[in-house]
Short mmCIF file of C-alpha atoms and ligand atoms in Angstrom, two decimals:
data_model
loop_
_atom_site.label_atom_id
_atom_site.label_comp_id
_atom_site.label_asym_id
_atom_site.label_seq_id
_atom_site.Cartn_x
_atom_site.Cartn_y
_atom_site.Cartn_z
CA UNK A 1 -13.47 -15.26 10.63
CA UNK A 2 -13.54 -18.89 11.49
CA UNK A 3 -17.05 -19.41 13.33
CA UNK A 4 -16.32 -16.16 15.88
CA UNK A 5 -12.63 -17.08 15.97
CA UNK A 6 -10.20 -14.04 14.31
CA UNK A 7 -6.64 -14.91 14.13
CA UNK A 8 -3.93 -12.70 13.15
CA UNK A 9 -0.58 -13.33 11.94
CA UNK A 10 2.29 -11.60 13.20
CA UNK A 11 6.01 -12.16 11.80
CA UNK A 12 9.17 -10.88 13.05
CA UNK A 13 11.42 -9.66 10.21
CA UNK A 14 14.56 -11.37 8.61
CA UNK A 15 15.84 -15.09 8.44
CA UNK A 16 15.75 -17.39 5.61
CA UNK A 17 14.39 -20.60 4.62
CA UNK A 18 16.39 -23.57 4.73
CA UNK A 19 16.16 -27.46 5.10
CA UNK A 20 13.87 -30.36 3.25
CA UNK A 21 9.69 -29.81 3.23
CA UNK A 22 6.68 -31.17 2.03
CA UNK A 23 3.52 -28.59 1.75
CA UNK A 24 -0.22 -29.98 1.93
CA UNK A 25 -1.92 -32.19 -0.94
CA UNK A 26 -3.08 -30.36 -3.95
CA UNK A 27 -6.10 -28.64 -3.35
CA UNK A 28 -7.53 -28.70 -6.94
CA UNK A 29 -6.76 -32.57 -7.20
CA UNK A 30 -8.05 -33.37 -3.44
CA UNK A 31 -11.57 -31.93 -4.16
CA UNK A 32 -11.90 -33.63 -7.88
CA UNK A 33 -10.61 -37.15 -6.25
CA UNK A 34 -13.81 -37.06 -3.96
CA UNK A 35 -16.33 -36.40 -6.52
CA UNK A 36 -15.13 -38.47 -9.01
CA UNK A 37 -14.40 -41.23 -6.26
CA UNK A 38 -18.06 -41.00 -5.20
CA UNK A 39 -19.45 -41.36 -9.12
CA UNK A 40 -17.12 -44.14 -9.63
CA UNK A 41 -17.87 -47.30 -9.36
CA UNK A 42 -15.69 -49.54 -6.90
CA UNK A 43 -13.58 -48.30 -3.77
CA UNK A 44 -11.26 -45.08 -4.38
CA UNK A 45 -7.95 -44.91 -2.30
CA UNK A 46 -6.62 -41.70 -1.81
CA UNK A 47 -3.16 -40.56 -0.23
CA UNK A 48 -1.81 -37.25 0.14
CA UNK A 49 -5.66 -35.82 0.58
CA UNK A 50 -5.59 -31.81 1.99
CA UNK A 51 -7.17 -31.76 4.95
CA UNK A 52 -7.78 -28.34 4.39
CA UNK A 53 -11.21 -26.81 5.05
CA UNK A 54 -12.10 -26.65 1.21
CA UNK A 55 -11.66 -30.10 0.35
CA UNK A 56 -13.29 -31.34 3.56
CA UNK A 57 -16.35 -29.06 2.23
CA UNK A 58 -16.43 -31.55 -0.56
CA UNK A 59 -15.87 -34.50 1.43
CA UNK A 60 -18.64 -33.60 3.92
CA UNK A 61 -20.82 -32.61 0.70
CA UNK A 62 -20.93 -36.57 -0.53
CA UNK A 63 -21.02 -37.63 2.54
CA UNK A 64 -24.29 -36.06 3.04
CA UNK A 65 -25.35 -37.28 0.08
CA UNK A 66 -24.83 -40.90 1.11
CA UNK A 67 -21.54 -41.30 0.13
CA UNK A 68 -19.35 -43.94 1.92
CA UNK A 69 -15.78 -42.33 2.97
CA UNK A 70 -13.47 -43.11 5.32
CA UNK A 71 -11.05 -40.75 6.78
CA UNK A 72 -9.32 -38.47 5.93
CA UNK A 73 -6.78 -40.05 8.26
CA UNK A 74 -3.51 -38.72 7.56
CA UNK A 75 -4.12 -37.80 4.53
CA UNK A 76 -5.57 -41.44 3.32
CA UNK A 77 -9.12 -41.14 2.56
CA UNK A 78 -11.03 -44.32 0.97
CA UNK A 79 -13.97 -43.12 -0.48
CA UNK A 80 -16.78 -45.88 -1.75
CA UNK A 81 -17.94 -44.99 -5.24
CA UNK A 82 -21.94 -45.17 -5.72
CA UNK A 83 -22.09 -45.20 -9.49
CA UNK A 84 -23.02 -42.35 -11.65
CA UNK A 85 -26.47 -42.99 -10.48
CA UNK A 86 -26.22 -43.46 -6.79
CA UNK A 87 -25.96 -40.68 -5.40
CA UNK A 88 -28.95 -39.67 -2.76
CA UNK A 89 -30.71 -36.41 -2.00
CA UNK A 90 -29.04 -34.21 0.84
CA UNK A 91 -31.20 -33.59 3.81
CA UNK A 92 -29.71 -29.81 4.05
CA UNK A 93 -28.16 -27.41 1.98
CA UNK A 94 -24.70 -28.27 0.84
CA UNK A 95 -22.36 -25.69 2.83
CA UNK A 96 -19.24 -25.54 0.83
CA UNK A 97 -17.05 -22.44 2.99
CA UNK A 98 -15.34 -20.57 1.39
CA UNK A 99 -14.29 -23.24 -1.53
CA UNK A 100 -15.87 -21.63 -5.19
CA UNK A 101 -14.01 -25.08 -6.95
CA UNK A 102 -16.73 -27.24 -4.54
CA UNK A 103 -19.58 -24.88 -5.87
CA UNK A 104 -18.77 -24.65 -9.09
CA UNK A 105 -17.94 -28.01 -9.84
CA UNK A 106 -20.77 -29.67 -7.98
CA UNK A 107 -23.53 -27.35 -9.84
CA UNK A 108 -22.21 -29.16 -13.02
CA UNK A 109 -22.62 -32.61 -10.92
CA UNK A 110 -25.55 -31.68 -9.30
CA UNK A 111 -27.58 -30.63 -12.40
CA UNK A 112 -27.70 -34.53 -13.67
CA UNK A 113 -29.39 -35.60 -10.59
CA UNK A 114 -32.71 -36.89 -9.79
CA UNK A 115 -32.95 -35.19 -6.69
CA UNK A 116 -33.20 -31.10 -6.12
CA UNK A 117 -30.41 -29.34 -4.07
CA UNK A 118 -29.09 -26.19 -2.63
CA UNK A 119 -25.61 -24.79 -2.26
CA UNK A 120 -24.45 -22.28 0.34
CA UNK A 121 -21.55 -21.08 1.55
CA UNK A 122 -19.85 -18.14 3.27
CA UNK A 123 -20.09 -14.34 2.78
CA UNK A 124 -17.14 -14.48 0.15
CA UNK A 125 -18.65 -17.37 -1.94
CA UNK A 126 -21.88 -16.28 -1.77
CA UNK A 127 -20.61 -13.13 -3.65
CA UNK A 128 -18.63 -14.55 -6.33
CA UNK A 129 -20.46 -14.77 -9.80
CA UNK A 130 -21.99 -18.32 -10.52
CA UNK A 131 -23.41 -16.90 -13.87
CA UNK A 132 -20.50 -18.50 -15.70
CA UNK A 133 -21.72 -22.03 -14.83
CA UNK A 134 -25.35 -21.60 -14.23
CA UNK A 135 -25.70 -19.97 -18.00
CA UNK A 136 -23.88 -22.60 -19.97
CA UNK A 137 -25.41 -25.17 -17.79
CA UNK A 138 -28.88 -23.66 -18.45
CA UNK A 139 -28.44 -23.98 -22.26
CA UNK A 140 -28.00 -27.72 -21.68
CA UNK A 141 -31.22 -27.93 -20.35
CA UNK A 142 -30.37 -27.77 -16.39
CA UNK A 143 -32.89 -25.78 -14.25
CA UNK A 144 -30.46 -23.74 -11.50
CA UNK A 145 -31.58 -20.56 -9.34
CA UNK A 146 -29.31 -17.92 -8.74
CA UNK A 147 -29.85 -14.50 -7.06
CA UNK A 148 -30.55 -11.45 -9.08
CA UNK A 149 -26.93 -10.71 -8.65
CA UNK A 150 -25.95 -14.05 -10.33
CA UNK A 151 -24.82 -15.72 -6.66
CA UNK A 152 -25.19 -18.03 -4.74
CA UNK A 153 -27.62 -19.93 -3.07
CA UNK A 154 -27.82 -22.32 -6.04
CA UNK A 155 -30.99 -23.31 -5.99
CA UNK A 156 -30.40 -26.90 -8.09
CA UNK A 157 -33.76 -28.63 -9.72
CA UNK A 158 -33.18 -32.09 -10.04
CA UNK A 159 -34.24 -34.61 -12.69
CA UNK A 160 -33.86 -32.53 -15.85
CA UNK A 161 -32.71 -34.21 -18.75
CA UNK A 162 -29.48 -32.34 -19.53
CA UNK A 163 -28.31 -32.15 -23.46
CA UNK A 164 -24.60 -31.86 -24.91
CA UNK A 165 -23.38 -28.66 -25.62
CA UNK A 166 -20.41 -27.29 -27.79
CA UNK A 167 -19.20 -24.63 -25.53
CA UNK A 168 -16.74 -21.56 -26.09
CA UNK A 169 -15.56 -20.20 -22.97
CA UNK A 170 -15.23 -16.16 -22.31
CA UNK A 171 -12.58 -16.88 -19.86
CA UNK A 172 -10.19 -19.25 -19.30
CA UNK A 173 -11.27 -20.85 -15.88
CA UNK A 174 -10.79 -24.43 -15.23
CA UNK A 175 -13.66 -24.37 -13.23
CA UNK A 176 -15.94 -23.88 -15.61
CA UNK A 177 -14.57 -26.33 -17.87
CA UNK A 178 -14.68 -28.79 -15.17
CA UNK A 179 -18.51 -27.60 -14.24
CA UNK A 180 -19.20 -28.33 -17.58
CA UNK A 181 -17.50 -31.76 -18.44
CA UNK A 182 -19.41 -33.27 -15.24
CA UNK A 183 -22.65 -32.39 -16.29
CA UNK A 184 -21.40 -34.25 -19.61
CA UNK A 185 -21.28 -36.95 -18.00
CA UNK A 186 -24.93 -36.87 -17.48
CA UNK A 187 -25.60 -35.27 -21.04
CA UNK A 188 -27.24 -37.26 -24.10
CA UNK A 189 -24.69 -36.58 -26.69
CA UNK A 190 -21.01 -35.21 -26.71
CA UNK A 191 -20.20 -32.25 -24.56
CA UNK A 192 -17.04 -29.87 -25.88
CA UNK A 193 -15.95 -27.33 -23.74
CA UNK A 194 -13.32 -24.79 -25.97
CA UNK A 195 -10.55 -22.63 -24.01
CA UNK A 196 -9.73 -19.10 -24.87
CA UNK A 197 -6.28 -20.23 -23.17
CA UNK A 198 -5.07 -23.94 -21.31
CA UNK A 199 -5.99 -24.10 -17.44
CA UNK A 200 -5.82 -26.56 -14.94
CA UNK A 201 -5.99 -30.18 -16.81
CA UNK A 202 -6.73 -32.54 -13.44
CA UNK A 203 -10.89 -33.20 -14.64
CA UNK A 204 -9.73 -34.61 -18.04
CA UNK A 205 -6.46 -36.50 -16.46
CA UNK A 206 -8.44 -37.91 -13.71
CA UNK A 207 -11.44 -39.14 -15.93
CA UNK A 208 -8.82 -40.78 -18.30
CA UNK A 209 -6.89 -42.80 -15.22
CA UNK A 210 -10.75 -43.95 -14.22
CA UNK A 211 -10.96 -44.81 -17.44
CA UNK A 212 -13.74 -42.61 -18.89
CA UNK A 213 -12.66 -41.71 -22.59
CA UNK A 214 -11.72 -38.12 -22.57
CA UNK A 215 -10.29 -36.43 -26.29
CA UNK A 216 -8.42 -33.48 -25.36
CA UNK A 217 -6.63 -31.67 -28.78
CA UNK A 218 -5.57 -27.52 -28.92
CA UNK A 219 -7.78 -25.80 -26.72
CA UNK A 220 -10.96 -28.61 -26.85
CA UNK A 221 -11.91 -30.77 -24.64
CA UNK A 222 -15.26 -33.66 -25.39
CA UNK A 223 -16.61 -36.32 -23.57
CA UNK A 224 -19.90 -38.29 -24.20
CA UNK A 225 -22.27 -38.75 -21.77
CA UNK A 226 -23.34 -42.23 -20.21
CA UNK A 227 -20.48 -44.05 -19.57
CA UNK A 228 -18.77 -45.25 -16.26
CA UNK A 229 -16.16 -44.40 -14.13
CA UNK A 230 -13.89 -47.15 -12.69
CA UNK A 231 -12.10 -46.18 -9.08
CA UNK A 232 -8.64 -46.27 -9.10
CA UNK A 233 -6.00 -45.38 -6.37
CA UNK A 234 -4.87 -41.80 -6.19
CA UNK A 235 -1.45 -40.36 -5.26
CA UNK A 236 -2.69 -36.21 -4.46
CA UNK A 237 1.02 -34.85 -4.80
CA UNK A 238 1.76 -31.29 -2.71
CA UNK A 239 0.52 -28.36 -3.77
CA UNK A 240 2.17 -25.99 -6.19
CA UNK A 241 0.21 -23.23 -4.97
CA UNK A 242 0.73 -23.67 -1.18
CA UNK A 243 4.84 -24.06 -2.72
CA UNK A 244 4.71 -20.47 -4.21
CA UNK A 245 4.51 -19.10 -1.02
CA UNK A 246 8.01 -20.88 0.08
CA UNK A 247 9.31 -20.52 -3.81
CA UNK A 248 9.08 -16.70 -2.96
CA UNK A 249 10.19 -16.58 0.34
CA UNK A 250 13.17 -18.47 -0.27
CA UNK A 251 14.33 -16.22 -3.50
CA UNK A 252 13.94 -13.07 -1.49
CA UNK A 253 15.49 -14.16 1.84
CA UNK A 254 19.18 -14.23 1.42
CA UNK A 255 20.74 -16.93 2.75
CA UNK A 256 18.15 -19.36 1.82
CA UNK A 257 18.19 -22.91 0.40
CA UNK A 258 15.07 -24.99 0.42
CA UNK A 259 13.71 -28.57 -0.78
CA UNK A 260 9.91 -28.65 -1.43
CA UNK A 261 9.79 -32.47 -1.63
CA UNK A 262 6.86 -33.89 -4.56
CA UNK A 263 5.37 -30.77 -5.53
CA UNK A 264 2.89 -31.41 -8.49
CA UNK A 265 4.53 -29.94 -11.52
CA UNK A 266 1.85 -30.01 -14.21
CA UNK A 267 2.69 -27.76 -16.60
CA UNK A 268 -1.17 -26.32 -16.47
CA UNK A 269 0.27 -25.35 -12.93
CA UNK A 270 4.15 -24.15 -13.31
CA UNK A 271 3.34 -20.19 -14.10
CA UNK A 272 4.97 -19.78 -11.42
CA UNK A 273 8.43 -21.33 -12.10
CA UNK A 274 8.41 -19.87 -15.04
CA UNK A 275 7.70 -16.21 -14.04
CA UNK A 276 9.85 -16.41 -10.86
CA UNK A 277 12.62 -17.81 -13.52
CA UNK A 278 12.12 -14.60 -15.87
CA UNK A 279 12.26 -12.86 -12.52
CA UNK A 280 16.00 -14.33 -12.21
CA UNK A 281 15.27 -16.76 -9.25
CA UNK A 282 17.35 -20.09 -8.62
CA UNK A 283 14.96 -23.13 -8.77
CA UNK A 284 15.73 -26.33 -9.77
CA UNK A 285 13.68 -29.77 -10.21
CA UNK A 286 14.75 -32.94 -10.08
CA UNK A 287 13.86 -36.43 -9.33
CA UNK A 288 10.66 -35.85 -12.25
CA UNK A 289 8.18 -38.56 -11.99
CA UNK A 290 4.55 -39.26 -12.86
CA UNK A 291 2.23 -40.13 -10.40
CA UNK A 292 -1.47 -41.18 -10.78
CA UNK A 293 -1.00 -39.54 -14.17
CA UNK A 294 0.42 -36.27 -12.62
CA UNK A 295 4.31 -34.95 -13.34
CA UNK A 296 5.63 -34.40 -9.65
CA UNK A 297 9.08 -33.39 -9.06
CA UNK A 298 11.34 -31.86 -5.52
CA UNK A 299 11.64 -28.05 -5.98
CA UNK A 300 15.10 -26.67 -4.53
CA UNK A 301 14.82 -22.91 -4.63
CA UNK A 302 18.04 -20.87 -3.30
CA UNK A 303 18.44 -17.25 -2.76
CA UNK A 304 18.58 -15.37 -6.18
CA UNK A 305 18.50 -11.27 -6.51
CA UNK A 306 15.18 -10.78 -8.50
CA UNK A 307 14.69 -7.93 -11.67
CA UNK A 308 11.24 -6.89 -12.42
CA UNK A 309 9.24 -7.87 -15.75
CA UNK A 310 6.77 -7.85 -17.80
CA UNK A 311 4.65 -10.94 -16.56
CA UNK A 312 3.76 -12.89 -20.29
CA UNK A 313 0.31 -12.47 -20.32
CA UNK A 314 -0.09 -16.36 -21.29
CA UNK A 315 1.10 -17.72 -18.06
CA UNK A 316 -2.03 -15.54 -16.29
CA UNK A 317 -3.96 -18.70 -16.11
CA UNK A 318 -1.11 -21.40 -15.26
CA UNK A 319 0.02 -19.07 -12.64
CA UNK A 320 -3.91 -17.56 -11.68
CA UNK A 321 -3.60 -18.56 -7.80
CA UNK A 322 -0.21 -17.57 -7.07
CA UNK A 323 -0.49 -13.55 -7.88
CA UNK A 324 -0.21 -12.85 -4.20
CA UNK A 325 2.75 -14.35 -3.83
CA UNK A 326 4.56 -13.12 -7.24
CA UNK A 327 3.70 -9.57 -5.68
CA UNK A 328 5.68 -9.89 -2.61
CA UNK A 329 8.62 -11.24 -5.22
CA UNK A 330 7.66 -8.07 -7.61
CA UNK A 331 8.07 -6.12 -4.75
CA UNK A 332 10.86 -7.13 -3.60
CA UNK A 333 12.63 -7.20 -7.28
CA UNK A 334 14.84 -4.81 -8.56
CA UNK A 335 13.48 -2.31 -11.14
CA UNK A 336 9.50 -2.16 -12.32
CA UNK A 337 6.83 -5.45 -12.71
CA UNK A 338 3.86 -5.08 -14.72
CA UNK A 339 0.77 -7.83 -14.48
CA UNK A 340 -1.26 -7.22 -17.40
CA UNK A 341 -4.55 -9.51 -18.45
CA UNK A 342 -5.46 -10.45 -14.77
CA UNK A 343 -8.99 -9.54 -14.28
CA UNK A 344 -10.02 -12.34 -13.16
CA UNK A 345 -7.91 -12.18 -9.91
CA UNK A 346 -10.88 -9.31 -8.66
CA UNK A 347 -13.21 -12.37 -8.24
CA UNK A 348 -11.31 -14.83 -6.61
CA UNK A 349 -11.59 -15.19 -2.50
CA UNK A 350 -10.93 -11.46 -2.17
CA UNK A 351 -10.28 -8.60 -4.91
CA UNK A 352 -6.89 -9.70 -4.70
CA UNK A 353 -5.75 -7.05 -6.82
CA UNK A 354 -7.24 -4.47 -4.39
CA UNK A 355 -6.88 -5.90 -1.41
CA UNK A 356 -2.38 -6.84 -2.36
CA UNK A 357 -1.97 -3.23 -3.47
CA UNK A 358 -3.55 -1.99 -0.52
CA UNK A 359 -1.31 -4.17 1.77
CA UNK A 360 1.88 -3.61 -0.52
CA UNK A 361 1.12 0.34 0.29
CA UNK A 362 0.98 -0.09 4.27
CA UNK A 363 4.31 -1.53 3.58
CA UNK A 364 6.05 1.57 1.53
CA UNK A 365 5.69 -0.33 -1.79
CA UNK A 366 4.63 1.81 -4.62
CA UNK A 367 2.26 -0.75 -5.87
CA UNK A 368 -0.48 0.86 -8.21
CA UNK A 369 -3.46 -1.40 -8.72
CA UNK A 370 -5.03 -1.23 -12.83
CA UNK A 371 -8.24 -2.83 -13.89
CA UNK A 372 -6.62 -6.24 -15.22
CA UNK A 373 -3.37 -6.39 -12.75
CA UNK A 374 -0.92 -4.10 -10.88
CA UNK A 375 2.32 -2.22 -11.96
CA UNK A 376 4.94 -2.71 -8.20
CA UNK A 377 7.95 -0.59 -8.49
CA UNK A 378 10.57 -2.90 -6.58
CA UNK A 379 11.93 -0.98 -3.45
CA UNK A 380 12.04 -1.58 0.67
CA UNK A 381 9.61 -3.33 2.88
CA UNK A 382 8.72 -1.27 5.82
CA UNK A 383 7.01 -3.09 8.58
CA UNK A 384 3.32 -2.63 8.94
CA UNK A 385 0.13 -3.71 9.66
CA UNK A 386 -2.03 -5.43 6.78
CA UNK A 387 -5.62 -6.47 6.28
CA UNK A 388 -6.03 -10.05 4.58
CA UNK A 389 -9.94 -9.93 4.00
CA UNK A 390 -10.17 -13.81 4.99
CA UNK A 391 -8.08 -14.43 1.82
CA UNK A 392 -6.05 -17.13 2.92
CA UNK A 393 -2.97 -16.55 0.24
CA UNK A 394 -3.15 -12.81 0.55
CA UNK A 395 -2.17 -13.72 4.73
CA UNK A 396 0.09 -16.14 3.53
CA UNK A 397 1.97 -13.77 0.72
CA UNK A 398 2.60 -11.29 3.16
CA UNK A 399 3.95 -13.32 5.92
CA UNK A 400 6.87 -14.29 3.47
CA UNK A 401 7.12 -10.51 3.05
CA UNK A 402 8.41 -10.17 6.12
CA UNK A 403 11.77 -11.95 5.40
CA UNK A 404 13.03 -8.44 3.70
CA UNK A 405 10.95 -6.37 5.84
CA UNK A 406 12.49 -3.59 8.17
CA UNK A 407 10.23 -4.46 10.59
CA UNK A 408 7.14 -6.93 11.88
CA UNK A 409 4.55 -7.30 9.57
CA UNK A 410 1.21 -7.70 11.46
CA UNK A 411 -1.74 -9.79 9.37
CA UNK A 412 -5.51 -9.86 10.33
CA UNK A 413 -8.06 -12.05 9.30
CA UNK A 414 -5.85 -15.35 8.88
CA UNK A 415 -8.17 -17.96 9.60
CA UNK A 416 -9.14 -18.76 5.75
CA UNK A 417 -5.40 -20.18 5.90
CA UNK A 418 -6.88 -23.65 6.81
CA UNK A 419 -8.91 -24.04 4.05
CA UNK A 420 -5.55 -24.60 1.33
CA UNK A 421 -2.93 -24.77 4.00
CA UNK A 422 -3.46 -26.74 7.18
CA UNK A 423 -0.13 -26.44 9.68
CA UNK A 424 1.17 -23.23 7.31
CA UNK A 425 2.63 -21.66 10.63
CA UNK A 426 4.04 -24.72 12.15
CA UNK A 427 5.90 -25.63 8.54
CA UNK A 428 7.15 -21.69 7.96
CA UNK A 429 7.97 -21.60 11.07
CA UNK A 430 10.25 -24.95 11.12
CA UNK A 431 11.72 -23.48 7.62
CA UNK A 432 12.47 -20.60 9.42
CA UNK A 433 9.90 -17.39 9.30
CA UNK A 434 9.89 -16.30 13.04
CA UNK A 435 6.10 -16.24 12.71
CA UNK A 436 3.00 -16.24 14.96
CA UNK A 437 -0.37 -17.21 15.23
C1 S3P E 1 -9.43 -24.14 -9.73
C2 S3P E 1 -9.41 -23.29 -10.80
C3 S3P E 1 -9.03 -21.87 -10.71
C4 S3P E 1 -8.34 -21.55 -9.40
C5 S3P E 1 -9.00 -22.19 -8.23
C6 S3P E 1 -9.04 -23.69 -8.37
C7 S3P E 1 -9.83 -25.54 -9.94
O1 S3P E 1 -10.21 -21.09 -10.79
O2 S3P E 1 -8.28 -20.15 -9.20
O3 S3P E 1 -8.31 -21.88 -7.03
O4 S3P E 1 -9.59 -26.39 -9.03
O5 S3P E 1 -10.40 -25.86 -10.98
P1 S3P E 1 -10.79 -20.60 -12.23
O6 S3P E 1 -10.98 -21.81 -13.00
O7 S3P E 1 -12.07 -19.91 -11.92
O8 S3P E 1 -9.75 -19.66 -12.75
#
């Protein structure tokens, strides 16, 4: 649901994907270059911004806190940086959608502030667990209400005087990590924030490129508190995770050949090159090049028969997002796939691992949902109708599902799709999915 709009999705089976592409900005970097932006000090200039509905959540979010930006126009967005200190108190709760990166992040932010504030958002964020921020940020002093359940509304006290911890993370979750460095920044002392297992790096690179001294070794991560940020430019490459859904669709359609032109190729974020590789897919990157301090390479991805595996339960978090769309390859793979050490993906904007098997079954998959992951016995795609519970990858995974399906896949509950991937239909479409809105 979008407001009381309800779109569905509904494909037409067959084609493939061909020609040159370039999906949306990267969602993760696009949200961290506004925050940062607005706690630096000078004027930010951003290209490549998502305007997706998460990362204008964000935007909006310093914006009512007295933030200066301009745009997004195109994707260019010039955001003028207030200082650590600048920042003003919100006359309303912060409404941050659907987007748990802009909730999580900003309670970290938000706890080093002078002024109190509250964070809402929609029915799916406001049941996703905040305990995982609000308890480390609690031992270092910050004063945040949750509900009983651990959820939002975060009910932010301002004007606490927040003290470094040395934190060891239960799960590997880049937002936490991220929560935690920005409250750091606030922090009297040095803040470390230890990973069980390396996620998403673009807090730490984008401190270091506004020069903020970051020390990253195996698995730790410090900053001290008190210093400044400096605004620099920022070059948001496309998103890997918006990719995945083409990177599948082209494998499984034969007949395909596809360029996905600057794609963000951190190697926190390539899981999924690296499974769909073990899968037995044809991808290939070239023209590598670093931009803004993120590797960024074109993508070509041809038609490849896929075998099922074992999914290597150490790519879980550099692949974490793109589960949905490594089903639809799993299910279209010959022979058995097996995702093991996934729990977290029951949390995420759906239960995804519910909510894909569920959607695999309508389709004739045997796909048989465990506690941490799913087992998918390769086979055919029937056509079908399929329930995305406002999850915009899970509408997105099974739209590519209907290159090898027998017949139309019908998807409800697409709207979410904005909030990562702006235009999806219009660019699938153009590569070739015979798809409707
Ligand atoms: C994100 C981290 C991941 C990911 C999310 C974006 C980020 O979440 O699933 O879409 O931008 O830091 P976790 O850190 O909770 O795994």
């Amino acid at each position: 649901m979008k407001g009381q709009q309800t779109i569905r999705f509904q494909v037409q089976p067959g084609g493939s994907l061909r020609g040159r592409i370039r999906v949306p900005g990267d969602k993760s970097i696009s949200h961290r270059s506004i925050m940062l932006g607005s706690i630096a000090e000078g004027t930010t200039g951003i290209s490549g911004f998502l305007e997706g509905e998460d990362s204008l959540a964000t935007l909006k979010a310093f914006r009512a806190m007295g933030v200066q930006i301009e745009g997004p126009d195109n994707g260019r967005v010039v955001v003028h940086g207030v200082g650590l200190h600048g920042l003003r108190e919100p006359l309303h709760p912060l409404d941050l959608g659907n987007s748990g990166t802009s909730m999580r992040l900003l309670s970290g932010l938000l706890a080093g502030q002078g002024f109190d504030t509250e964070l809402v958002g929609d029915s799916s964020l406001m049941s996703r667990p905040m305990r995982r921020v609000t308890g480390p940020l609690a031992q270092m002093g910050a004063e945040i209400a949750t509900t009983d359940a651990g959820t939002a509304p975060l009910k932010i006290r301002g004007g606490r005087r927040l003290r470094a911890i040395d934190y060891q993370m239960p799960v590997a979750s880049a937002q936490v990590k991220s929560c935690l460095l920005l409250a750091g920044l606030y922090a009297d002392g040095r803040t470390c924030v230890h990973e069980p297992a390396p996620t998403r790096d673009h807090t730490e690179r984008m401190l270091k490129g506004m020069a903020y001294a970051v020390s990253c070794s195996a698995g730790v991560v410090c900053l001290d508190g008190g210093g400044r940020l400096a605004a620099a430019s920022i070059d948001v490459p496309a998103d890997i995770s918006s990719a995945a859904f083409f990177l599948v669709g082209a494998s499984i359609a034969p007949g395909s050949d596809l360029l996905l032109e600057h794609v963000g190729v951190n190697p926190t974020r390539t899981g999924i090159l690296e499974i769909l590789k073990l899968m037995g897919a044809d991808i290939e990157l070239s023209n590598p090049r670093e931009v803004g301090g993120e590797p960024v390479a074109d993508v070509r991805v041809r038609s490849a028969p896929l075998r099922g595996i074992d999914i290597p339960v150490e790519q879980v978090p550099l692949a974490i997002d793109e589960f949905p769309a490594l089903f639809i390859a799993a299910a279209c793979a010959d022979g058995r796939t097996l995702l093991t050490g996934a729990e977290e993906l029951r949390v995420k904007e759906s239960d995804r691992i519910q909510v894909m098997a569920d959607g695999l079954q309508a389709l004739g998959v045997a796909a048989q949902p465990t506690p941490d992951g799913m087992l998918i016995h390769g086979g055919p795609l029937t056509g079908g109708s399929v329930n995305s519970h406002g999850d915009h990858r899970i509408a997105m995974s099974f739209a590519m599902a209907a290159l090898r399906a027998s017949g139309p896949i019908g998807i409800d509950d697409c709207a979410n799709v904005d909030t990562s991937f702006p235009g999806f239909v219009e660019l699938a479409g153009r590569a070739g999915l015979a798809i409707e809105a």
